Amino acid sequence: MLDSLIVPLFVTTDLPPRADLAEFGGLLAGTARTLDHGGESYEAFLAGKVFWLDRPAPARQRSAEAELRFAGMLGYLAASGPGHTTRSVVADVRRAISTAVATRYGDVGAAPAVFAIRDRDVRERTPDAALYVDTRDAVPDLVTVTRPYL
């Protein structure tokens, strides 16, 4: 079995008004496939659910200048290898997600918030209608160790 660290995670960010939630979730999950810490890369697996934290503006009020939407993801990040700390893994995934969101959506005013939370919060606070996402083609052992949490 692979040595790994599992971190319950919450990600929030603003997105453009016409952003697609499933695409956003795929971006987060794909970004977490390989993380970097001090020039050393390591494999990771992110699984969770994405959802809107706000209500969409009615169609008659939508425009190019419409307000940004607020999206979130609750889930679990599994990081491979020994010696990881929750703090360092969260910092690594925060850096990767911030870069990916800025590259895909441009400047949305603030960097995504990415932080560790309690396992209980993932279970209790994930909306029923949230969309499941996970890192495709992840290391199978990371998927296996994460499944019991899902």
mmCIF file of C-alpha atoms in Angstrom, residues 45-113:
data_model
loop_
_atom_site.group_PDB
_atom_site.id
_atom_site.type_symbol
_atom_site.label_atom_id
_atom_site.label_comp_id
_atom_site.label_asym_id
_atom_site.label_seq_id
_atom_site.Cartn_x
_atom_site.Cartn_y
_atom_site.Cartn_z
ATOM 1 C CA PHE A 45 -5.871 12.452 -5.883
ATOM 2 C CA LEU A 46 -8.719 14.901 -5.286
ATOM 3 C CA ALA A 47 -12.308 13.693 -4.947
ATOM 4 C CA GLY A 48 -15.294 15.667 -3.821
ATOM 5 C CA LYS A 49 -18.359 17.598 -4.854
ATOM 6 C CA VAL A 50 -18.683 21.052 -6.421
ATOM 7 C CA PHE A 51 -21.625 23.398 -5.987
ATOM 8 C CA TRP A 52 -22.716 26.997 -6.288
ATOM 9 C CA LEU A 53 -22.705 28.969 -3.064
ATOM 10 C CA ASP A 54 -25.018 31.582 -4.536
ATOM 11 C CA ARG A 55 -28.141 31.632 -6.649
ATOM 12 C CA PRO A 56 -27.831 32.466 -10.359
ATOM 13 C CA ALA A 57 -29.186 35.802 -11.515
ATOM 14 C CA PRO A 58 -32.505 35.531 -13.377
ATOM 15 C CA ALA A 59 -32.062 35.380 -17.176
ATOM 16 C CA ARG A 60 -33.487 38.875 -17.625
ATOM 17 C CA GLN A 61 -30.792 40.274 -15.304
ATOM 18 C CA ARG A 62 -27.797 38.473 -16.842
ATOM 19 C CA SER A 63 -25.383 40.540 -18.872
ATOM 20 C CA ALA A 64 -21.711 40.703 -19.750
ATOM 21 C CA GLU A 65 -21.250 42.808 -16.615
ATOM 22 C CA ALA A 66 -23.173 40.392 -14.383
ATOM 23 C CA GLU A 67 -21.693 39.727 -10.989
ATOM 24 C CA LEU A 68 -19.273 36.900 -10.447
ATOM 25 C CA ARG A 69 -20.631 33.574 -9.171
ATOM 26 C CA PHE A 70 -19.321 32.000 -5.978
ATOM 27 C CA ALA A 71 -18.474 28.291 -6.264
ATOM 28 C CA GLY A 72 -17.227 25.762 -3.756
ATOM 29 C CA MET A 73 -15.895 22.237 -3.456
ATOM 30 C CA LEU A 74 -15.806 19.969 -0.425
ATOM 31 C CA GLY A 75 -13.799 16.785 -0.627
ATOM 32 C CA TYR A 76 -10.622 14.891 0.129
ATOM 33 C CA LEU A 77 -7.094 15.231 -1.157
ATOM 34 C CA ALA A 78 -4.804 12.209 -0.909
ATOM 35 C CA ALA A 79 -1.085 12.962 -1.258
ATOM 36 C CA SER A 80 1.399 10.178 -1.962
ATOM 37 C CA GLY A 81 4.692 9.667 -0.200
ATOM 38 C CA PRO A 82 6.067 9.973 3.311
ATOM 39 C CA GLY A 83 6.816 13.121 5.241
ATOM 40 C CA HIS A 84 3.935 15.318 4.084
ATOM 41 C CA THR A 85 2.184 17.616 6.517
ATOM 42 C CA THR A 86 -1.341 18.904 6.146
ATOM 43 C CA ARG A 87 -0.006 22.467 6.003
ATOM 44 C CA SER A 88 2.450 21.751 3.186
ATOM 45 C CA VAL A 89 -0.001 19.709 1.106
ATOM 46 C CA VAL A 90 -2.672 22.408 1.400
ATOM 47 C CA ALA A 91 -0.134 25.071 0.409
ATOM 48 C CA ASP A 92 0.905 22.988 -2.612
ATOM 49 C CA VAL A 93 -2.653 22.379 -3.823
ATOM 50 C CA ARG A 94 -3.584 26.039 -3.142
ATOM 51 C CA ARG A 95 -0.726 27.186 -5.376
ATOM 52 C CA ALA A 96 -1.721 24.735 -8.135
ATOM 53 C CA ILE A 97 -5.434 25.624 -7.973
ATOM 54 C CA SER A 98 -4.756 29.373 -7.930
ATOM 55 C CA THR A 99 -2.631 29.071 -11.057
ATOM 56 C CA ALA A 100 -5.176 26.868 -12.846
ATOM 57 C CA VAL A 101 -8.152 29.121 -12.007
ATOM 58 C CA ALA A 102 -6.265 32.264 -13.092
ATOM 59 C CA THR A 103 -5.185 30.587 -16.331
ATOM 60 C CA ARG A 104 -8.690 29.325 -17.154
ATOM 61 C CA TYR A 105 -10.879 32.202 -15.938
ATOM 62 C CA GLY A 106 -8.527 35.179 -15.817
ATOM 63 C CA ASP A 107 -8.456 37.667 -12.988
ATOM 64 C CA VAL A 108 -11.590 37.145 -10.913
ATOM 65 C CA GLY A 109 -10.484 39.602 -8.243
ATOM 66 C CA ALA A 110 -9.140 37.253 -5.590
ATOM 67 C CA ALA A 111 -7.233 34.001 -5.449
ATOM 68 C CA PRO A 112 -9.230 30.884 -4.580
ATOM 69 C CA ALA A 113 -9.432 30.041 -0.887
#
